[in-house]
PDB file of C-alpha atoms and ligand atoms in Angstrom:
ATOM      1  CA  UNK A   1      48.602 -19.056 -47.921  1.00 98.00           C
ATOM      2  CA  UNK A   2      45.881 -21.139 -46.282  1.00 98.00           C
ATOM      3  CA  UNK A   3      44.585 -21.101 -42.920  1.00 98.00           C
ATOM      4  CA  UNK A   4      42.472 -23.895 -42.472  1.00 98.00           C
ATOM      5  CA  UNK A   5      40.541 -23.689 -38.651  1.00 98.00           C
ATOM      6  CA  UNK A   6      37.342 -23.517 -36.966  1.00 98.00           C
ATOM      7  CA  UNK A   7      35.587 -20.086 -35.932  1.00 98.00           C
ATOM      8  CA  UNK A   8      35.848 -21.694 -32.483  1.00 97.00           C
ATOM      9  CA  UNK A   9      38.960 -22.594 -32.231  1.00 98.00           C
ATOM     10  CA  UNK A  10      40.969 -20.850 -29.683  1.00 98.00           C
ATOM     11  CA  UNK A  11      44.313 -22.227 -31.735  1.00 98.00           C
ATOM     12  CA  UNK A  12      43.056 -20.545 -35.036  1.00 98.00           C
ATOM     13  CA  UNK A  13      41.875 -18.004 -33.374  1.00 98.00           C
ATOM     14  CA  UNK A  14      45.229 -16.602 -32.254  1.00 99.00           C
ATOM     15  CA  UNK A  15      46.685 -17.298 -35.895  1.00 99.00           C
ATOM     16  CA  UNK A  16      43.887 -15.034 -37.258  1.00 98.00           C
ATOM     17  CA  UNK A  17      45.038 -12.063 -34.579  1.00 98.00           C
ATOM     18  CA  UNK A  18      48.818 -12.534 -35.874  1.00 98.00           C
ATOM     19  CA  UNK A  19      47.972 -12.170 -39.562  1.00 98.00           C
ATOM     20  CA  UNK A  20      45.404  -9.321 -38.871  1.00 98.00           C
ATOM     21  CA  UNK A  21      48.058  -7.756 -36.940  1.00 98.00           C
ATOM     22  CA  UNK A  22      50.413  -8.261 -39.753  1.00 98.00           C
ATOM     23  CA  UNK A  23      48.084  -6.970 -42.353  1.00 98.00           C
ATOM     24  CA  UNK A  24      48.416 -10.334 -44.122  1.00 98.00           C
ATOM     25  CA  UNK A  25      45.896 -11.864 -46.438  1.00 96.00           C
ATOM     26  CA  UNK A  26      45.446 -15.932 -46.080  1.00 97.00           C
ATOM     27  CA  UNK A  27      42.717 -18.192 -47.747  1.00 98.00           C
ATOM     28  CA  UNK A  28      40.171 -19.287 -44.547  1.00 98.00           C
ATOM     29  CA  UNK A  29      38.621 -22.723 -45.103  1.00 98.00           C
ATOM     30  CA  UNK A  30      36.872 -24.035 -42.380  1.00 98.00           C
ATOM     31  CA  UNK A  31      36.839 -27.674 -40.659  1.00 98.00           C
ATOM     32  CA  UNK A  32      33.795 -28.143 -38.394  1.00 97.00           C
ATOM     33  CA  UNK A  33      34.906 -29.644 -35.085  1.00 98.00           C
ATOM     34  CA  UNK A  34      31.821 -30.719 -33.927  1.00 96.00           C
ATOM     35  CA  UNK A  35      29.251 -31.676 -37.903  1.00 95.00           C
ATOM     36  CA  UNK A  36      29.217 -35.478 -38.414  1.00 93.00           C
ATOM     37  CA  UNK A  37      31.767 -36.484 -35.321  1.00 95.00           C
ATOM     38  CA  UNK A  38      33.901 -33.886 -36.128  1.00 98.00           C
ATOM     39  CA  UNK A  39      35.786 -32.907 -39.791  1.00 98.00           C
ATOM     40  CA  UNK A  40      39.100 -32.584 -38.583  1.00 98.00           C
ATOM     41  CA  UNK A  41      38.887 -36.778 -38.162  1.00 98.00           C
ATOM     42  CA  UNK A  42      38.096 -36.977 -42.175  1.00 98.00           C
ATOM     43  CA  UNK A  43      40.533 -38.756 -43.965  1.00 98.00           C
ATOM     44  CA  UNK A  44      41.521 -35.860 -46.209  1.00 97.00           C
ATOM     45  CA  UNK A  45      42.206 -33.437 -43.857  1.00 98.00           C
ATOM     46  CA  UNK A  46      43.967 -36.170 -41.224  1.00 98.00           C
ATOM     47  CA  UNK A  47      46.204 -36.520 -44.292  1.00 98.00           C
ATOM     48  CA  UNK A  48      47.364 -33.261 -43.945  1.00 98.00           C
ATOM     49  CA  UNK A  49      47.547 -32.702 -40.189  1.00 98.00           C
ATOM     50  CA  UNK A  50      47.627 -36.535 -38.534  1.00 98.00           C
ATOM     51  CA  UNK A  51      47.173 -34.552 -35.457  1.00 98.00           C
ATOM     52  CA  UNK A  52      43.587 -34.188 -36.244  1.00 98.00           C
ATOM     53  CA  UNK A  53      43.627 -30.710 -34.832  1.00 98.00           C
ATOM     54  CA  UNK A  54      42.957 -27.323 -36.590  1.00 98.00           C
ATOM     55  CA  UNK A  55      44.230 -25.339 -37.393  1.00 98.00           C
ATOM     56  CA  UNK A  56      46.951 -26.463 -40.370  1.00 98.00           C
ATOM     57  CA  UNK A  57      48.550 -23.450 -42.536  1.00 98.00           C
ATOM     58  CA  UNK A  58      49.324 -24.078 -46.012  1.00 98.00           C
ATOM     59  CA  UNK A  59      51.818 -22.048 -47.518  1.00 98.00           C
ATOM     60  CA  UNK A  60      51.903 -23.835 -50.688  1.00 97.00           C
ATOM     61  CA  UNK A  61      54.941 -21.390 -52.485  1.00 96.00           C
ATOM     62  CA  UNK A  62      57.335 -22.927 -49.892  1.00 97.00           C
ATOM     63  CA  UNK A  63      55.514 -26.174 -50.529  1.00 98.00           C
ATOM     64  CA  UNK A  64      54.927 -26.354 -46.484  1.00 98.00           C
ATOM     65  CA  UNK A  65      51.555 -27.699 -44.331  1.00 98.00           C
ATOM     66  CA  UNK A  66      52.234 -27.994 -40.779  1.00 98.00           C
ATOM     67  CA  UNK A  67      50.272 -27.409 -37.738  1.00 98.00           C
ATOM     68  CA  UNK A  68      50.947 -25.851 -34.165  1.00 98.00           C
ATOM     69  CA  UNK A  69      49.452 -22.676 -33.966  1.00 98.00           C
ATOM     70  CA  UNK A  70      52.801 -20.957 -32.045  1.00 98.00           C
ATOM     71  CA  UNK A  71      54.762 -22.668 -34.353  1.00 98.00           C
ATOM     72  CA  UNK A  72      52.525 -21.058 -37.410  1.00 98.00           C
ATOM     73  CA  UNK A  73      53.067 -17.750 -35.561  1.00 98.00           C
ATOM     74  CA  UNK A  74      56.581 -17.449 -35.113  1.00 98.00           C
ATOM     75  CA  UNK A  75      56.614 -18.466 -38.841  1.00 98.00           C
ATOM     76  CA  UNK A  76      54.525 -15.465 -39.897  1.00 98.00           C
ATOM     77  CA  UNK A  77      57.122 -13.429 -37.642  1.00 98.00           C
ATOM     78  CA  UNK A  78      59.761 -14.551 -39.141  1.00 98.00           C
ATOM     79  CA  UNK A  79      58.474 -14.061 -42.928  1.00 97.00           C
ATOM     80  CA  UNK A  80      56.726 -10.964 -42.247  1.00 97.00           C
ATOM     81  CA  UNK A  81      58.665  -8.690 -39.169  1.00 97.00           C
ATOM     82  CA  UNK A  82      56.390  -5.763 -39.789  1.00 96.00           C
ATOM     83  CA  UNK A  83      53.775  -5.179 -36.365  1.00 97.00           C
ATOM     84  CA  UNK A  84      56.418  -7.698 -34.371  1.00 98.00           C
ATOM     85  CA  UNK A  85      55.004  -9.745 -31.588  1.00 98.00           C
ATOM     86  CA  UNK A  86      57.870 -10.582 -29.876  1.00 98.00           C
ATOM     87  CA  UNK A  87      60.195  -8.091 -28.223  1.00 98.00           C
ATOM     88  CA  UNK A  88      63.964  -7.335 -29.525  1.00 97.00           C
ATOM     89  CA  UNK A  89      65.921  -8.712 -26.296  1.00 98.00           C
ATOM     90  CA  UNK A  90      66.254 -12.147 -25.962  1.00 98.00           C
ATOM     91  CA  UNK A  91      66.015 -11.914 -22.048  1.00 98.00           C
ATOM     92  CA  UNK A  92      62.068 -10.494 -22.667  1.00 98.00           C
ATOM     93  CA  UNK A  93      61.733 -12.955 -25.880  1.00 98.00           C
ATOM     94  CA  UNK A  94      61.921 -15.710 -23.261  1.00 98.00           C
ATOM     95  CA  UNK A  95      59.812 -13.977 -20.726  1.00 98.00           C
ATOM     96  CA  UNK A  96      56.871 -13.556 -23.710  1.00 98.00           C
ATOM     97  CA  UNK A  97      57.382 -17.056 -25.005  1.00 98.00           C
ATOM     98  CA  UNK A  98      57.204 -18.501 -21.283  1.00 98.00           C
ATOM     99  CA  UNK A  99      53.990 -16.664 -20.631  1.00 98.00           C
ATOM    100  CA  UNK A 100      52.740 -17.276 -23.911  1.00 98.00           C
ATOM    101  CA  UNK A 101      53.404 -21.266 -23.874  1.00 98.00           C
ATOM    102  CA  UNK A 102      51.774 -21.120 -19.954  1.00 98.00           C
ATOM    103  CA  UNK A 103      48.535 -20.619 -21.922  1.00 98.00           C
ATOM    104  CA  UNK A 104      48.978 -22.754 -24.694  1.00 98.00           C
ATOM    105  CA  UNK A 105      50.583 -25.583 -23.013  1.00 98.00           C
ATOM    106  CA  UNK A 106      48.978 -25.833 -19.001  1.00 98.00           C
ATOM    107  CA  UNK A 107      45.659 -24.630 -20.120  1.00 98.00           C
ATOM    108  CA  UNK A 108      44.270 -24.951 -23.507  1.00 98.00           C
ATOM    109  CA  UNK A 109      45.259 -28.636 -23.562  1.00 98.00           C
ATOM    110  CA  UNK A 110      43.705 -29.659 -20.733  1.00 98.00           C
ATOM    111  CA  UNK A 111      39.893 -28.107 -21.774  1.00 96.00           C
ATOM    112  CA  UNK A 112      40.633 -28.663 -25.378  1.00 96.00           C
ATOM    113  CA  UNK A 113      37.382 -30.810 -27.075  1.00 97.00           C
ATOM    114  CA  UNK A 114      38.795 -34.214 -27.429  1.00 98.00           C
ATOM    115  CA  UNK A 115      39.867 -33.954 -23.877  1.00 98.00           C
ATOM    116  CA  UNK A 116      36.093 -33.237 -22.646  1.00 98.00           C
ATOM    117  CA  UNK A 117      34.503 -35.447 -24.889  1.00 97.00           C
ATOM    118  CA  UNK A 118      37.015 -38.077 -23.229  1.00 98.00           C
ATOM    119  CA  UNK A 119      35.365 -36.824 -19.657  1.00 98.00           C
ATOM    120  CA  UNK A 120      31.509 -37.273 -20.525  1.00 98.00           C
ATOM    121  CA  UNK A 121      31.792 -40.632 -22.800  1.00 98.00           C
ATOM    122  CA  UNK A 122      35.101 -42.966 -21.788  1.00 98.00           C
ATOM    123  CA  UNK A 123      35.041 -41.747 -18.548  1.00 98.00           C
ATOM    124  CA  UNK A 124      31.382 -41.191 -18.101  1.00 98.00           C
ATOM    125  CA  UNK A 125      31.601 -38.077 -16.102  1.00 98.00           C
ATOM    126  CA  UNK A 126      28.223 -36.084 -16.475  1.00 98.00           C
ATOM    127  CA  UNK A 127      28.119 -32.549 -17.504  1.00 97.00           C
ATOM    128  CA  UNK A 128      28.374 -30.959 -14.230  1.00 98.00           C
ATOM    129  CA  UNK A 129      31.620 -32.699 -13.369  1.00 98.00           C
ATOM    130  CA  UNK A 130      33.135 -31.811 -16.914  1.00 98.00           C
ATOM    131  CA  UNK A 131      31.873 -27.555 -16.284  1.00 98.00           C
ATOM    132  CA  UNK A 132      34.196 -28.188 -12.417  1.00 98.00           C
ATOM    133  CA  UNK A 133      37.181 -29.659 -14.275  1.00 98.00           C
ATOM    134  CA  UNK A 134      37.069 -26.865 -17.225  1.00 98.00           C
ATOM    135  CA  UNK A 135      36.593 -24.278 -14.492  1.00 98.00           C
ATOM    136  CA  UNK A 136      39.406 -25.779 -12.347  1.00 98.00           C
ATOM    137  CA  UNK A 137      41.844 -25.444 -14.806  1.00 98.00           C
ATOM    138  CA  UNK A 138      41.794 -21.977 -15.856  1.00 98.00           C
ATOM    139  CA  UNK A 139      41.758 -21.031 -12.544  1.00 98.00           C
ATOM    140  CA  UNK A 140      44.776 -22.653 -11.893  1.00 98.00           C
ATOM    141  CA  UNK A 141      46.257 -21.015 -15.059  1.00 98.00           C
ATOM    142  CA  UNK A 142      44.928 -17.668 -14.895  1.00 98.00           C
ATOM    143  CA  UNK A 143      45.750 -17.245 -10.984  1.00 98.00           C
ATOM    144  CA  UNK A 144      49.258 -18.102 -12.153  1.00 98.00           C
ATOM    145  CA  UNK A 145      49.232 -15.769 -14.933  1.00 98.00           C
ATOM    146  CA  UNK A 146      47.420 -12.738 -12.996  1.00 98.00           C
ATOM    147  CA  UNK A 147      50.501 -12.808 -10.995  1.00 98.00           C
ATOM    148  CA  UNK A 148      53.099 -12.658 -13.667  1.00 98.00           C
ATOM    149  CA  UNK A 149      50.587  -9.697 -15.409  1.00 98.00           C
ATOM    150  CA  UNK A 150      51.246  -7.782 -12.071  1.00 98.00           C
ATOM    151  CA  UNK A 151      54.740  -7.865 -12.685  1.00 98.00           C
ATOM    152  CA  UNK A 152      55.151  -7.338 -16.801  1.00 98.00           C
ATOM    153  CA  UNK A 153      51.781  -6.173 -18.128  1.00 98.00           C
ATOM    154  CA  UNK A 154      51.582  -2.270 -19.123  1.00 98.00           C
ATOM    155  CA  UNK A 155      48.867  -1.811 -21.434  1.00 98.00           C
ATOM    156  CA  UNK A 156      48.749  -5.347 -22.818  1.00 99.00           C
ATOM    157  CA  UNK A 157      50.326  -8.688 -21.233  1.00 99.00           C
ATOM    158  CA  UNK A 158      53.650  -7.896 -21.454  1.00 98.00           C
ATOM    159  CA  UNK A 159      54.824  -3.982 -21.300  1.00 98.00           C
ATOM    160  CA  UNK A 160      52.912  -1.562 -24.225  1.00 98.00           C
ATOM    161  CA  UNK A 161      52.687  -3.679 -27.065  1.00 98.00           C
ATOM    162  CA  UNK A 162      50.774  -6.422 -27.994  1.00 98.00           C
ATOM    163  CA  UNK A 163      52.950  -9.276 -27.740  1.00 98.00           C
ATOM    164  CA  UNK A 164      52.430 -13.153 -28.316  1.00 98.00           C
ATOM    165  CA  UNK A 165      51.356 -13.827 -24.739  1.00 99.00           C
ATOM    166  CA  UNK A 166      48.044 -11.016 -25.313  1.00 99.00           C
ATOM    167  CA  UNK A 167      47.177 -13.687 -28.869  1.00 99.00           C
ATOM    168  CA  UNK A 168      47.110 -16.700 -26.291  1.00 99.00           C
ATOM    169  CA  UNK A 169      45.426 -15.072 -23.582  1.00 99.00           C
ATOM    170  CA  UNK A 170      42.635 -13.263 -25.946  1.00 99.00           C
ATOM    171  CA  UNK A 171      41.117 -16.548 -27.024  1.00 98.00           C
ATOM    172  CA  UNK A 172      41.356 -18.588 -23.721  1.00 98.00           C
ATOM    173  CA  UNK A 173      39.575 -15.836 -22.038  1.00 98.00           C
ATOM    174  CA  UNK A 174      36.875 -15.896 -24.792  1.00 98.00           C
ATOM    175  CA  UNK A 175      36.203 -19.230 -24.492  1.00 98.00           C
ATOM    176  CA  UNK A 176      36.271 -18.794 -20.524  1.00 98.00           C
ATOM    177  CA  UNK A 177      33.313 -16.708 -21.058  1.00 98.00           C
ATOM    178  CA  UNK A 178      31.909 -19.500 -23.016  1.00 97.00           C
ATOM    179  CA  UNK A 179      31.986 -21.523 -20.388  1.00 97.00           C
ATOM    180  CA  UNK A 180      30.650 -18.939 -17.962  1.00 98.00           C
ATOM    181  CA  UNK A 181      33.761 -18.869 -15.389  1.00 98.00           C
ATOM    182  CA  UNK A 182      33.754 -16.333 -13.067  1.00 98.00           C
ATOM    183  CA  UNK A 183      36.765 -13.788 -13.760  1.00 98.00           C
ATOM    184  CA  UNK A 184      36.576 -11.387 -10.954  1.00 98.00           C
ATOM    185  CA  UNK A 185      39.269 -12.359  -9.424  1.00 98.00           C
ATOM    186  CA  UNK A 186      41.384 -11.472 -12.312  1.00 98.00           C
ATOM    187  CA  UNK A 187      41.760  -7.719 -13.075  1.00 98.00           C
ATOM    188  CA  UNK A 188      44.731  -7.872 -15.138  1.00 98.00           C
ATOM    189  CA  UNK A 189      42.966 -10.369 -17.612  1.00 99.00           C
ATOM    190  CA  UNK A 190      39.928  -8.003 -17.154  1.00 98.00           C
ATOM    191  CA  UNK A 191      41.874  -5.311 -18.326  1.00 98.00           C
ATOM    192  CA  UNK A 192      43.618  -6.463 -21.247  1.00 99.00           C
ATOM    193  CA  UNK A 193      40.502  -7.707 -22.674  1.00 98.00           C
ATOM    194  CA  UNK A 194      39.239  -5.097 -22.662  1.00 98.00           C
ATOM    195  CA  UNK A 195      42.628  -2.786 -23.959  1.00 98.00           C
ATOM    196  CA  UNK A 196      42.898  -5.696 -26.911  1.00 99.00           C
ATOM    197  CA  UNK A 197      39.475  -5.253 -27.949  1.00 98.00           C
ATOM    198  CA  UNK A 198      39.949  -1.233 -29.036  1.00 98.00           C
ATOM    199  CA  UNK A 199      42.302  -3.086 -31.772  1.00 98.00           C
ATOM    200  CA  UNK A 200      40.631  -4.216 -34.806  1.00 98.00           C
ATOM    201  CA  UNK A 201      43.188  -7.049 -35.304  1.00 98.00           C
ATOM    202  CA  UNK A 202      41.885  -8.469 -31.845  1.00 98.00           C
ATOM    203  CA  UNK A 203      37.543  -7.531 -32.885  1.00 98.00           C
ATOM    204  CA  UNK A 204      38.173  -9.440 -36.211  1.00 98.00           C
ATOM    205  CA  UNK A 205      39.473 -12.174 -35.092  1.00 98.00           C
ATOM    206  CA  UNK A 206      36.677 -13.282 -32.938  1.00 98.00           C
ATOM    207  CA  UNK A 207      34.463 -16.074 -33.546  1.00 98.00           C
ATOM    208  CA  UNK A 208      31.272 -14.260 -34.065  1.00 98.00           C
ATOM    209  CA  UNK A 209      33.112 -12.788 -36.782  1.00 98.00           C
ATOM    210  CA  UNK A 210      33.950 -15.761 -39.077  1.00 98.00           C
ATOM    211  CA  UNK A 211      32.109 -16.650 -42.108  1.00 97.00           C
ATOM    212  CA  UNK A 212      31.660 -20.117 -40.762  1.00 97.00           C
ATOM    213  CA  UNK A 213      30.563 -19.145 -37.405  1.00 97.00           C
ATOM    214  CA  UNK A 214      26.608 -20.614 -36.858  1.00 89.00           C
TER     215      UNK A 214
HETATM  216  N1  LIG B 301      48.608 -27.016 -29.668  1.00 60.58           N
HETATM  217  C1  LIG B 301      47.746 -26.963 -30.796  1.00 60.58           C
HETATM  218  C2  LIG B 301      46.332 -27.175 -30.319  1.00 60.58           C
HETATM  219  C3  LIG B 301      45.379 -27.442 -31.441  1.00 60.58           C
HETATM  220  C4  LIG B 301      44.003 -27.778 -30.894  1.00 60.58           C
HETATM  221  O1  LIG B 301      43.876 -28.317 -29.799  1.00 60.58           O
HETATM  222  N2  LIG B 301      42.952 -27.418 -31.676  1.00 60.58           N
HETATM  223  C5  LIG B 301      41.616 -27.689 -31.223  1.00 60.58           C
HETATM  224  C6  LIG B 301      40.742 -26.470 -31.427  1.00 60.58           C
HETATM  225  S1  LIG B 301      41.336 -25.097 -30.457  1.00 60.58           S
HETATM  226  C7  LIG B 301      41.012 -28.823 -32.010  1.00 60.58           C
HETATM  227  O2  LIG B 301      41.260 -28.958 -33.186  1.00 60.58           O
HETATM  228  N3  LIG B 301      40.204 -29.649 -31.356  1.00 60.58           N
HETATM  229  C8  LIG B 301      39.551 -30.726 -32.002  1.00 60.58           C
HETATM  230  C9  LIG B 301      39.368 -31.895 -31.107  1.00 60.58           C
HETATM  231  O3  LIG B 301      39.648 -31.793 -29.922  1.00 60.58           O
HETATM  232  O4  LIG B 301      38.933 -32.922 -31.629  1.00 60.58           O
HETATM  233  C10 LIG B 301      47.884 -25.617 -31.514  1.00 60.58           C
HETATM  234  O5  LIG B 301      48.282 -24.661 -30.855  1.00 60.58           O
HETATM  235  O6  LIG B 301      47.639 -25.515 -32.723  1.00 60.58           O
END
């Protein structure tokens, strides 16, 4: 298999947790987001993910590219049950995948590259505006999600084991700290950053630690 991402990229990022988790080897090829306008726009690689996003797994045995990096999870899940990240109940499957998607679907879009590269050239909002909207949004997300960690997080997001919801939440916090928002007010989040980073699945997986990371 293939993983092709970006050492940034909070979507690879949480496919490169899964598979450490799972002990699985992949191929890493990198597409730089940002070099000559960005190489996910490239022809080639558009040709195998129209989306223009990263990351894209190739699993070329089942002759199968796709992209969506939940969809690439529950994939590697499915194929490879050993270190599960989903619970065995369907009742707490849906809790996970709820909290899980509240990440990857009311945050990460909304601060995701394309969208503030719209803000500061289309829209011509200047950098200090773009840093308010960035910040805005994971507030709104993380307040939300502090609450539900109150109710279902043990040592990790959800209960005692790592679960999908902790690979969402590990990379959106890292790239909070990018952007220098302020997580006080979020002890939960505090906490499981810090409980996922005794795992080296979770160490890694982190940017820093890519070969294509500059
Ligand atoms: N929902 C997608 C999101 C993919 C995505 O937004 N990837 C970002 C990096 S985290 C990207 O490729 N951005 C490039 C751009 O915005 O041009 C997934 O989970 O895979």
């Amino acid at each position: 298999m293939k993983l092709l991402g970006y050492w940034r990229s909070s979507a690879a990022y949480r496919v490169r947790i899964a598979l450490n988790l799972k002990g699985i080897d992949v191929e890493h090829s990198s597409v730089h987001l940002v070099k000559e306008g960005g190489e996910q726009h490239k022809a080639d690689y558009a040709a195998l993910n129209p989306h223009e996003l990263v990351p894209t797994l190739i699993d070329a045995e089942e002759d199968l590219v796709f992209s969506q990096s939940l969809a690439m999870i529950e994939y590697l899940e499915e194929r490879y049950p050993q270190a599960p990240l989903l619970p065995s109940s369907a009742k707490e499957r849906a809790l996970v995948r709820a909290m899980a998607l509240s990440v990857a679907c009311e945050i990460h879009p909304l601060n995701n590259l394309r969208v503030l590269q719209y803000l500061t050239g289309p829209m011509k909002l200047d950098e200090a505006s773009k840093t308010a909207w960035y910040h805005h949004w994971i507030h709104q997300g993380f307040a939300a999600l502090e609450k539900q960690l109150e109710q279902y997080s043990g040592r990790y997001c959800f209960g005692d084991n790592v679960t999908l919801v902790d690979l969402c939440l590990i990379p959106q916090v890292y790239n909070a700290n990018r952007f220098a928002v302020d997580l006080t007010a979020y002890p939960h989040i505090r906490r499981i950053w810090d409980n996922c980073h005794q795992l080296e699945a979770f160490v890694n997986a982190a940017p820093e630690q890519q070969a294509d990371a500059c």
